[in-house]
Short mmCIF file of C-alpha atoms in Angstrom, two decimals:
data_model
loop_
_atom_site.label_atom_id
_atom_site.label_comp_id
_atom_site.label_asym_id
_atom_site.label_seq_id
_atom_site.Cartn_x
_atom_site.Cartn_y
_atom_site.Cartn_z
CA MET A 1 13.76 40.21 -5.30
CA ASN A 2 11.88 42.57 -2.97
CA LYS A 3 10.34 45.72 -4.38
CA TYR A 4 11.11 48.68 -2.14
CA TYR A 5 9.23 51.90 -1.46
CA LEU A 6 10.91 54.75 0.41
CA ALA A 7 9.20 57.16 2.77
CA ILE A 8 11.22 60.15 3.94
CA ASP A 9 9.34 61.42 6.97
CA ILE A 10 10.67 64.68 8.39
CA GLY A 11 9.27 65.96 11.67
CA ALA A 12 10.03 69.00 13.77
CA SER A 13 12.77 67.24 15.76
CA SER A 14 14.04 64.49 13.46
CA GLY A 15 13.76 62.85 10.07
CA ARG A 16 13.98 59.25 8.94
CA HIS A 17 14.27 57.21 5.75
CA ILE A 18 12.07 54.13 5.96
CA LEU A 19 12.03 51.41 3.31
CA ALA A 20 8.97 49.23 2.93
CA SER A 21 8.38 45.96 1.15
CA MET A 22 5.66 43.31 1.09
CA GLN A 23 6.39 39.84 2.45
CA ASP A 24 3.75 37.11 2.78
CA GLY A 25 0.99 39.69 2.43
CA LYS A 26 2.31 41.91 5.22
CA MET A 27 4.13 45.22 5.10
CA GLN A 28 7.70 45.16 6.39
CA LEU A 29 9.53 48.36 7.43
CA GLU A 30 13.23 49.04 7.72
CA GLU A 31 14.74 52.30 8.93
CA VAL A 32 17.88 52.97 6.91
CA TYR A 33 18.77 56.48 8.04
CA ARG A 34 17.87 58.98 10.74
CA PHE A 35 18.90 62.58 11.27
CA ALA A 36 18.21 65.47 13.61
CA ASN A 37 16.08 68.50 12.84
CA GLY A 38 15.05 71.63 14.66
CA MET A 39 14.54 75.33 14.25
CA GLN A 40 17.65 77.48 14.54
CA ASN A 41 17.78 81.00 15.90
CA LYS A 42 19.15 83.33 13.23
CA ASN A 43 19.47 86.86 14.57
CA GLY A 44 16.35 86.45 16.67
CA THR A 45 14.30 84.59 14.04
CA LEU A 46 13.47 80.88 14.26
CA CYS A 47 14.38 79.28 10.93
CA TRP A 48 14.66 75.87 9.27
CA ASN A 49 17.98 74.87 7.76
CA VAL A 50 16.53 73.52 4.50
CA GLU A 51 19.96 73.26 2.88
CA GLN A 52 21.13 70.89 5.62
CA LEU A 53 17.87 68.96 5.52
CA PHE A 54 18.28 68.38 1.80
CA GLU A 55 21.82 67.12 2.39
CA GLU A 56 20.37 64.66 4.90
CA ILE A 57 17.73 63.58 2.37
CA LYS A 58 20.52 62.77 -0.08
CA ASN A 59 22.61 61.06 2.63
CA GLY A 60 19.73 58.68 3.31
CA LEU A 61 19.30 57.97 -0.39
CA LYS A 62 22.99 57.09 -0.57
CA LYS A 63 22.41 54.60 2.26
CA CYS A 64 19.78 52.86 0.12
CA LYS A 65 22.41 52.53 -2.62
CA GLU A 66 24.99 51.30 -0.10
CA TYR A 67 22.59 48.60 1.13
CA ASN A 68 21.66 47.73 -2.47
CA LYS A 69 18.00 48.38 -1.68
CA ILE A 70 17.00 50.72 -4.47
CA PRO A 71 13.46 52.11 -4.04
CA TYR A 72 11.03 51.79 -6.93
CA THR A 73 9.29 54.98 -5.77
CA MET A 74 9.89 57.50 -3.01
CA ALA A 75 8.01 60.36 -1.35
CA ILE A 76 8.63 63.03 1.29
CA ASP A 77 6.27 64.27 3.97
CA THR A 78 6.89 66.98 6.57
CA TRP A 79 5.01 69.27 8.92
CA ALA A 80 2.53 71.78 7.50
CA VAL A 81 2.14 75.60 7.04
CA ASP A 82 5.82 76.45 6.39
CA TYR A 83 7.03 77.30 2.89
CA VAL A 84 9.73 78.86 0.72
CA LEU A 85 9.43 81.79 -1.67
CA LEU A 86 11.46 81.37 -4.86
CA ASP A 87 12.58 83.98 -7.37
CA LYS A 88 12.70 83.46 -11.15
CA GLU A 89 16.04 81.66 -10.79
CA ASN A 90 14.49 79.36 -8.13
CA LYS A 91 16.62 80.83 -5.36
CA ILE A 92 15.06 81.11 -1.91
CA LEU A 93 14.07 84.64 -0.97
CA GLY A 94 14.76 85.58 2.64
CA GLU A 95 14.95 83.02 5.44
CA THR A 96 12.87 79.86 5.71
CA VAL A 97 11.11 80.97 8.87
CA GLY A 98 9.54 78.34 11.14
CA TYR A 99 5.99 78.34 12.45
CA ARG A 100 7.05 78.89 16.07
CA ASP A 101 8.62 82.27 15.26
CA HIS A 102 6.88 85.32 16.71
CA ARG A 103 6.70 87.31 13.46
CA THR A 104 3.00 86.48 13.07
CA GLU A 105 1.98 88.26 16.28
CA GLY A 106 -0.72 90.78 15.39
CA MET A 107 -0.98 89.53 11.81
CA ASP A 108 -4.42 88.06 12.46
CA GLU A 109 -5.77 91.58 12.96
CA LYS A 110 -4.15 92.66 9.68
CA VAL A 111 -5.91 89.79 7.91
CA TYR A 112 -9.26 90.63 9.54
CA GLU A 113 -9.03 94.16 8.16
CA LYS A 114 -9.61 92.51 4.77
CA VAL A 115 -11.81 89.56 5.70
CA SER A 116 -13.58 88.77 8.97
CA LEU A 117 -12.67 85.70 10.99
CA GLU A 118 -16.15 84.26 10.40
CA ASN A 119 -15.99 84.83 6.65
CA LEU A 120 -12.47 83.40 6.50
CA TYR A 121 -13.58 80.20 8.24
CA ASN A 122 -16.66 79.95 6.04
CA ARG A 123 -14.47 80.25 2.94
CA THR A 124 -11.70 77.84 4.00
CA GLY A 125 -12.92 75.73 6.93
CA ILE A 126 -9.48 76.03 8.50
CA GLN A 127 -8.99 76.51 12.23
CA LYS A 128 -7.32 79.74 13.24
CA GLN A 129 -3.73 79.10 14.25
CA ILE A 130 -1.55 82.19 14.40
CA PHE A 131 1.20 80.28 12.56
CA ASN A 132 -0.97 79.36 9.54
CA THR A 133 0.59 80.33 6.22
CA ILE A 134 -1.96 83.09 5.68
CA TYR A 135 -0.59 84.96 8.72
CA GLN A 136 3.02 84.17 7.79
CA LEU A 137 2.48 85.70 4.34
CA MET A 138 0.81 88.72 5.91
CA ALA A 139 3.90 89.12 8.11
CA VAL A 140 6.09 89.14 4.99
CA LYS A 141 3.75 91.62 3.28
CA GLU A 142 3.90 93.94 6.29
CA GLN A 143 7.55 93.52 7.26
CA LYS A 144 9.42 92.59 4.05
CA PRO A 145 7.11 93.39 1.10
CA GLU A 146 10.02 93.33 -1.35
CA LEU A 147 10.20 89.54 -0.94
CA LEU A 148 6.64 89.06 -2.18
CA GLU A 149 7.24 91.49 -5.01
CA GLU A 150 10.28 89.53 -6.15
CA ALA A 151 8.71 86.07 -5.65
CA ASP A 152 7.87 83.98 -8.69
CA SER A 153 6.56 80.92 -6.87
CA MET A 154 5.80 79.48 -3.44
CA LEU A 155 6.36 75.86 -2.44
CA MET A 156 5.50 74.15 0.81
CA ILE A 157 8.53 72.52 2.46
CA PRO A 158 8.05 68.96 1.09
CA ASP A 159 7.14 70.35 -2.33
CA TYR A 160 10.45 72.23 -2.32
CA PHE A 161 12.43 69.08 -1.56
CA HIS A 162 10.60 67.20 -4.32
CA PHE A 163 11.52 70.06 -6.66
CA LEU A 164 15.20 69.85 -5.68
CA LEU A 165 15.17 66.14 -6.52
CA THR A 166 13.28 66.31 -9.81
CA GLY A 167 13.34 69.89 -11.09
CA VAL A 168 9.51 69.76 -11.18
CA LYS A 169 7.29 72.02 -9.09
CA LYS A 170 4.12 70.47 -7.66
CA MET A 171 1.98 71.76 -4.80
CA GLU A 172 0.28 68.94 -2.94
CA TYR A 173 -3.32 69.26 -1.77
CA THR A 174 -3.25 68.08 1.87
CA ASN A 175 -0.47 70.48 2.79
CA VAL A 176 -1.69 73.53 0.89
CA THR A 177 -5.06 73.38 2.65
CA THR A 178 -3.22 74.36 5.84
CA THR A 179 -2.33 77.70 4.25
CA GLN A 180 -5.93 78.78 5.00
CA LEU A 181 -6.13 79.98 1.39
CA VAL A 182 -7.88 76.98 -0.27
CA SER A 183 -11.61 76.53 -0.86
CA PRO A 184 -13.09 73.27 0.50
CA ILE A 185 -15.74 73.52 -2.23
CA THR A 186 -13.53 73.90 -5.32
CA LYS A 187 -10.49 72.17 -3.72
CA ASP A 188 -8.45 74.95 -5.33
CA TRP A 189 -6.88 78.25 -4.32
CA ASP A 190 -9.40 80.91 -3.29
CA PHE A 191 -7.96 83.52 -5.64
CA GLU A 192 -10.61 86.07 -4.66
CA LEU A 193 -9.43 85.79 -1.05
CA ILE A 194 -5.79 85.93 -2.13
CA GLU A 195 -6.49 89.10 -4.10
CA MET A 196 -8.36 90.65 -1.15
CA LEU A 197 -5.29 90.10 1.03
CA GLY A 198 -2.94 91.63 -1.52
CA PHE A 199 -0.85 88.50 -2.09
CA PRO A 200 0.58 88.03 -5.62
CA LYS A 201 -1.62 85.46 -7.40
CA LYS A 202 1.19 84.21 -9.62
CA ILE A 203 3.06 82.46 -6.77
CA PHE A 204 0.17 80.06 -6.11
CA LYS A 205 0.71 77.22 -8.58
CA GLU A 206 -1.63 74.40 -9.61
CA ILE A 207 -2.60 71.99 -6.84
CA SER A 208 -1.98 68.23 -7.27
CA MET A 209 -3.44 65.28 -5.40
CA PRO A 210 -1.57 62.52 -3.50
CA GLY A 211 -0.63 59.77 -5.93
CA THR A 212 0.48 62.22 -8.61
CA VAL A 213 3.89 61.55 -10.14
CA VAL A 214 6.26 64.48 -9.64
CA GLY A 215 9.01 63.10 -11.86
CA ASN A 216 12.29 61.24 -11.78
CA PHE A 217 15.59 62.36 -10.29
CA THR A 218 17.50 64.97 -12.27
CA LYS A 219 20.72 63.84 -13.93
CA GLU A 220 22.68 65.71 -11.25
CA ILE A 221 20.90 63.87 -8.44
CA GLN A 222 21.28 60.53 -10.24
CA GLU A 223 25.02 61.06 -10.55
CA GLU A 224 25.37 62.07 -6.90
CA ILE A 225 23.11 59.36 -5.44
CA GLY A 226 23.96 56.54 -7.82
CA PHE A 227 20.48 55.59 -9.00
CA ASP A 228 17.23 56.93 -10.44
CA CYS A 229 13.83 56.82 -8.79
CA THR A 230 10.26 57.93 -9.45
CA VAL A 231 9.04 60.57 -6.99
CA VAL A 232 5.35 60.33 -6.12
CA LEU A 233 3.33 62.83 -4.10
CA PRO A 234 2.18 61.31 -0.81
CA ALA A 235 -0.10 63.19 1.54
CA THR A 236 2.84 65.55 2.16
CA HIS A 237 1.30 66.90 5.37
CA ASP A 238 2.53 64.37 7.93
CA THR A 239 -0.86 64.23 9.64
CA GLY A 240 -2.50 63.55 6.28
CA SER A 241 -0.19 60.55 5.88
CA ALA A 242 -0.64 59.41 9.48
CA VAL A 243 -4.43 59.32 9.19
CA LEU A 244 -4.11 57.02 6.16
CA ALA A 245 -2.48 54.48 8.48
CA VAL A 246 -5.41 54.32 10.92
CA PRO A 247 -6.03 50.52 10.93
CA THR A 248 -9.79 50.48 10.51
CA ASN A 249 -12.36 50.89 7.76
CA ASP A 250 -14.98 52.24 10.13
CA ASP A 251 -16.14 55.49 8.52
CA ARG A 252 -16.99 56.83 11.97
CA ALA A 253 -13.63 56.20 13.62
CA ILE A 254 -12.03 58.85 15.81
CA TYR A 255 -8.27 59.11 15.55
CA ILE A 256 -5.47 60.85 17.40
CA SER A 257 -2.30 61.37 15.40
CA SER A 258 -0.06 61.60 18.42
CA GLY A 259 3.36 63.19 18.09
CA THR A 260 4.77 66.67 18.63
CA TRP A 261 1.18 67.75 18.07
CA SER A 262 -1.94 65.74 18.87
CA LEU A 263 -4.39 65.92 15.98
CA MET A 264 -7.75 64.51 17.05
CA GLY A 265 -10.69 64.11 14.74
CA ILE A 266 -12.60 62.14 12.13
CA GLU A 267 -12.61 61.75 8.35
CA ARG A 268 -15.52 63.31 6.46
CA LYS A 269 -16.57 63.57 2.83
CA ASP A 270 -17.62 67.20 3.20
CA ALA A 271 -16.16 70.08 5.18
CA ASP A 272 -18.09 71.59 8.09
CA CYS A 273 -17.56 75.35 7.83
CA SER A 274 -20.31 76.23 10.29
CA LEU A 275 -20.01 78.80 13.06
CA GLU A 276 -20.46 75.97 15.58
CA SER A 277 -17.35 74.22 14.25
CA MET A 278 -15.43 77.49 14.16
CA ARG A 279 -16.32 78.35 17.75
CA ALA A 280 -15.26 74.86 18.85
CA ASN A 281 -11.95 75.50 17.04
CA PHE A 282 -12.13 72.59 14.58
CA THR A 283 -10.41 72.56 11.23
CA ASN A 284 -11.19 70.89 7.89
CA GLU A 285 -7.80 69.94 6.46
CA GLY A 286 -7.62 68.24 3.09
CA GLY A 287 -7.07 64.50 3.05
CA TYR A 288 -6.43 61.71 0.60
CA ASP A 289 -8.95 61.35 -2.23
CA TYR A 290 -10.61 64.67 -1.31
CA ARG A 291 -11.55 63.47 2.15
CA PHE A 292 -11.53 66.07 4.91
CA ARG A 293 -9.78 65.66 8.23
CA PHE A 294 -12.21 67.30 10.63
CA LEU A 295 -9.94 67.70 13.62
CA LYS A 296 -8.60 69.85 16.39
CA ASN A 297 -4.92 70.70 16.81
CA ILE A 298 -3.92 70.00 20.41
CA MET A 299 -0.51 70.80 21.88
CA GLY A 300 0.79 67.24 22.03
CA LEU A 301 3.97 65.51 23.13
CA TRP A 302 5.84 68.75 22.39
CA MET A 303 5.26 69.54 26.05
CA ILE A 304 6.85 66.29 27.24
CA GLN A 305 9.64 66.56 24.67
CA SER A 306 10.39 70.06 25.95
CA VAL A 307 10.46 69.23 29.66
CA LYS A 308 12.58 66.13 28.97
CA LYS A 309 15.32 68.42 27.64
CA GLU A 310 15.18 70.44 30.86
CA PHE A 311 15.44 67.51 33.26
CA THR A 312 18.92 67.11 34.71
CA GLU A 313 18.35 63.36 34.88
CA ASP A 314 18.66 61.63 31.47
CA LEU A 315 15.45 59.64 31.27
CA SER A 316 13.71 57.80 28.45
CA PHE A 317 10.09 58.63 27.68
CA ALA A 318 9.12 55.24 29.12
CA GLU A 319 10.86 56.11 32.40
CA ILE A 320 9.12 59.50 32.48
CA CYS A 321 5.77 57.76 31.92
CA ALA A 322 6.52 55.34 34.77
CA LYS A 323 7.34 58.18 37.18
CA ALA A 324 4.18 60.06 36.16
CA SER A 325 1.98 57.00 36.70
CA ARG A 326 2.95 56.88 40.40
CA GLU A 327 1.89 60.47 41.16
CA THR A 328 -1.42 61.62 42.64
CA ILE A 329 -1.26 65.32 41.73
CA THR A 330 -4.57 66.53 40.23
CA SER A 331 -3.50 69.84 38.68
CA ILE A 332 -4.57 70.40 35.06
CA VAL A 333 -3.28 72.93 32.50
CA ASP A 334 -4.86 74.11 29.26
CA CYS A 335 -2.62 72.39 26.70
CA ASN A 336 -3.83 74.75 23.95
CA ASP A 337 -2.84 77.92 25.78
CA ASP A 338 -0.37 80.01 23.76
CA CYS A 339 2.00 80.05 26.74
CA PHE A 340 3.00 76.47 25.83
CA LEU A 341 3.73 77.15 22.14
CA ALA A 342 7.38 78.20 22.50
CA PRO A 343 8.25 79.07 26.12
CA GLU A 344 11.82 79.61 27.24
CA SER A 345 11.13 76.96 29.90
CA MET A 346 8.26 74.47 29.52
CA ILE A 347 8.65 73.45 33.17
CA GLY A 348 8.35 77.08 34.18
CA ALA A 349 5.30 77.55 31.94
CA VAL A 350 3.52 74.54 33.48
CA GLN A 351 4.34 75.66 37.01
CA GLU A 352 3.27 79.24 36.35
CA PHE A 353 -0.05 78.11 34.86
CA CYS A 354 -0.78 76.00 37.95
CA ARG A 355 0.29 78.85 40.25
CA ASN A 356 -1.92 81.37 38.43
CA THR A 357 -4.93 79.03 38.59
CA ASN A 358 -4.47 78.26 42.32
CA GLN A 359 -3.60 74.61 41.77
CA GLN A 360 -0.82 72.52 43.28
CA VAL A 361 2.44 73.47 41.59
CA PRO A 362 4.31 70.38 40.33
CA GLU A 363 7.94 70.17 41.42
CA THR A 364 9.33 66.71 40.67
CA ILE A 365 9.83 65.05 37.29
CA GLY A 366 6.95 62.69 38.00
CA GLU A 367 4.59 65.48 39.05
CA ILE A 368 5.38 67.68 36.05
CA ALA A 369 4.92 64.77 33.63
CA ALA A 370 1.71 63.66 35.37
CA VAL A 371 0.22 67.13 35.01
CA ILE A 372 1.04 67.16 31.28
CA TYR A 373 -0.23 63.64 30.56
CA ASN A 374 -3.44 64.14 32.52
CA SER A 375 -3.99 67.51 30.87
CA LEU A 376 -3.60 65.99 27.41
CA ALA A 377 -6.02 63.18 28.22
CA LYS A 378 -8.56 65.63 29.64
CA CYS A 379 -8.27 67.68 26.45
CA TYR A 380 -8.96 64.52 24.43
CA GLY A 381 -12.04 63.89 26.57
CA ASP A 382 -13.33 67.42 26.03
CA THR A 383 -12.66 67.21 22.30
CA ILE A 384 -14.53 63.95 21.76
CA LYS A 385 -17.58 65.42 23.46
CA GLU A 386 -17.45 68.36 21.05
CA ILE A 387 -17.13 66.03 18.05
CA GLU A 388 -20.13 64.00 19.20
CA GLN A 389 -22.17 67.14 19.76
CA ILE A 390 -21.31 68.64 16.36
CA THR A 391 -21.77 65.43 14.36
CA GLY A 392 -24.67 63.97 16.31
CA ASN A 393 -22.82 60.64 16.37
CA THR A 394 -21.36 58.58 19.17
CA TYR A 395 -18.03 56.77 18.94
CA ASP A 396 -16.81 53.61 20.63
CA THR A 397 -13.09 53.52 19.88
CA ILE A 398 -10.26 56.03 19.60
CA TYR A 399 -7.42 55.05 17.28
CA VAL A 400 -4.07 56.45 18.43
CA VAL A 401 -1.37 56.38 15.75
CA GLY A 402 2.14 57.80 15.67
CA GLY A 403 4.88 57.96 18.27
CA GLY A 404 2.43 58.66 21.09
CA ALA A 405 0.97 55.18 20.63
CA ASN A 406 3.99 53.98 22.61
CA ALA A 407 3.01 56.07 25.64
CA GLY A 408 1.13 53.39 27.52
CA TYR A 409 0.31 55.62 30.50
CA LEU A 410 -1.15 58.29 28.22
CA ASN A 411 -3.24 55.64 26.43
CA GLU A 412 -4.62 54.47 29.78
CA LEU A 413 -5.49 58.04 30.74
CA THR A 414 -7.06 58.66 27.33
CA ALA A 415 -9.39 55.70 27.82
CA LYS A 416 -10.35 56.88 31.32
CA TYR A 417 -10.95 60.54 30.43
CA THR A 418 -12.85 59.76 27.22
CA GLU A 419 -14.63 56.64 28.52
CA LYS A 420 -13.88 55.01 25.17
CA ARG A 421 -11.86 52.01 24.07
CA VAL A 422 -8.40 52.88 22.77
CA SER A 423 -6.51 51.18 19.96
CA ALA A 424 -2.86 52.26 19.91
CA GLY A 425 -0.62 51.76 16.88
CA PRO A 426 1.05 51.67 14.49
CA THR A 427 3.76 53.99 15.79
CA GLU A 428 5.31 54.69 12.36
CA ALA A 429 1.94 55.81 11.03
CA THR A 430 3.21 58.78 9.03
CA ALA A 431 5.77 56.73 7.11
CA ILE A 432 3.24 53.94 6.59
CA GLY A 433 0.64 56.36 5.24
CA ASN A 434 3.28 57.86 2.94
CA ILE A 435 4.10 54.38 1.64
CA ILE A 436 0.44 53.41 1.26
CA VAL A 437 -0.03 56.17 -1.34
CA GLN A 438 3.02 54.90 -3.24
CA MET A 439 1.63 51.36 -3.15
CA LEU A 440 -1.79 52.54 -4.30
CA TYR A 441 -0.09 54.29 -7.21
CA ASP A 442 1.83 51.09 -7.98
CA GLY A 443 -1.27 48.86 -7.74
CA THR A 444 -0.07 46.85 -4.74
CA PHE A 445 -3.44 47.64 -3.17
CA GLU A 446 -6.66 48.14 -5.10
CA ASN A 447 -8.02 50.71 -2.67
CA LEU A 448 -7.49 52.33 0.70
CA SER A 449 -9.79 49.86 2.44
CA GLU A 450 -7.54 46.95 1.41
CA ALA A 451 -4.45 48.89 2.50
CA ARG A 452 -5.87 49.65 5.95
CA THR A 453 -6.79 46.01 6.46
CA CYS A 454 -3.18 45.10 5.65
CA ILE A 455 -1.91 47.66 8.19
CA GLY A 456 -3.98 46.09 10.95
CA GLN A 457 -2.52 42.68 10.11
CA SER A 458 1.08 43.86 9.70
CA PHE A 459 1.80 45.85 12.85
CA ASP A 460 1.44 45.46 16.61
CA ILE A 461 -1.63 47.24 17.95
CA SER A 462 -2.32 47.63 21.70
CA HIS A 463 -5.87 47.80 23.02
CA TYR A 464 -7.34 49.33 26.19
CA ASN A 465 -10.86 49.14 27.60
CA GLU A 466 -12.86 52.10 28.90
CA GLN A 467 -11.21 51.74 32.32
CA GLY A 468 -7.72 52.04 30.82
CA GLU A 469 -6.91 48.35 31.26
CA LYS A 470 -4.87 46.68 28.53
CA ILE A 471 -6.83 43.93 26.80
CA THR A 472 -6.31 41.37 24.05
CA VAL A 473 -8.26 41.71 20.82
CA SER A 474 -8.09 39.05 18.11
CA VAL A 475 -7.27 40.15 14.56
CA LEU A 476 -9.41 38.50 11.88
#
């Protein structure tokens, strides 16, 4: 009988339940449930519907029971920075506001009244993003201070779902580092910083590492779902899980976790909190086994996802890629410009940027997509140069994991703009990384090196040379 492991991977636009098992030394995946997600506008505020998401989590668990494929362990990963505040009765205080909401505007200046940007980076190593939890909490402190006063605990989104399943509160390391309130030296909350900012210290609970057991389902959940299961902490930050699925044991590998966001960087044993890294806008997010993900957040396929919704013609991403590949337009936009974070019209934002910078304004579907894909690839090229300059190392291959690994045209452009070889896949990297931690806990793999070797042998990987040509590479 197969032994199953369940990854529940929830992204900004959808979630999925993926079962994994080992067959003949290779990992096999099976998607058993998928559901939609997205921020909802509640009286002018962008919020997550966590109640509905939890219902979907349970619906997928019921599918496992229906298929008679009961997972031995399970784990949930989501996006980062967002959280819930709970009162003493564990009820959510206020709305579960999403990171794209505008409430954090101006909150960076409020934070810098207490601690300078340079000092903040030196203390945390985290790249300034206006949606980081530190600025969200400052927005609550400034706009709804009664919520912080009433709060008894804070949980990141996946931690909250684990709590609903088990009744046990755990805060997982990779995700809490994105709060910009954790020390890369102690790997713990920077309580001095928290006190300086006037946040209540009591809400910041003990931090746990991936591989920690949260607990088993509560009796109520067991009765509703029809089975019991051990919940294990994965790298709950989806990028933290995705990086675990990079199919190489090269310590100097560059990766791009390509999805709604593009996260491009390297793994390091120590954080780089230097002014040079800060000025280049790199972050040091926590990773598995106290590694650091030294990376840059780049506005990723969110741009393509957004324009796809605006096109009157119903096209697949593959069809959009094909149209873009036939265009010759050379206009480039700055993918990291705030104007692309949450525009009313992404097409309008791209066109306006080109207009304001005296470049050809894209009009057709192919032209708009070509501008976005080329702009992303150029950003990758600029970023790899910064990484090489900061680290003093050179890199031969870029490993693209996640949904963007399917974007063949973007992979070709990435190779051309970076002048590096590109290895693309696996596409379900986040779920695979989630499952890897469960398997390491279970002893299926002795170490991460063995797990990554298995990933390379289990899933289809596409390879491109420096000219963007697809090539064949043998797997040993």
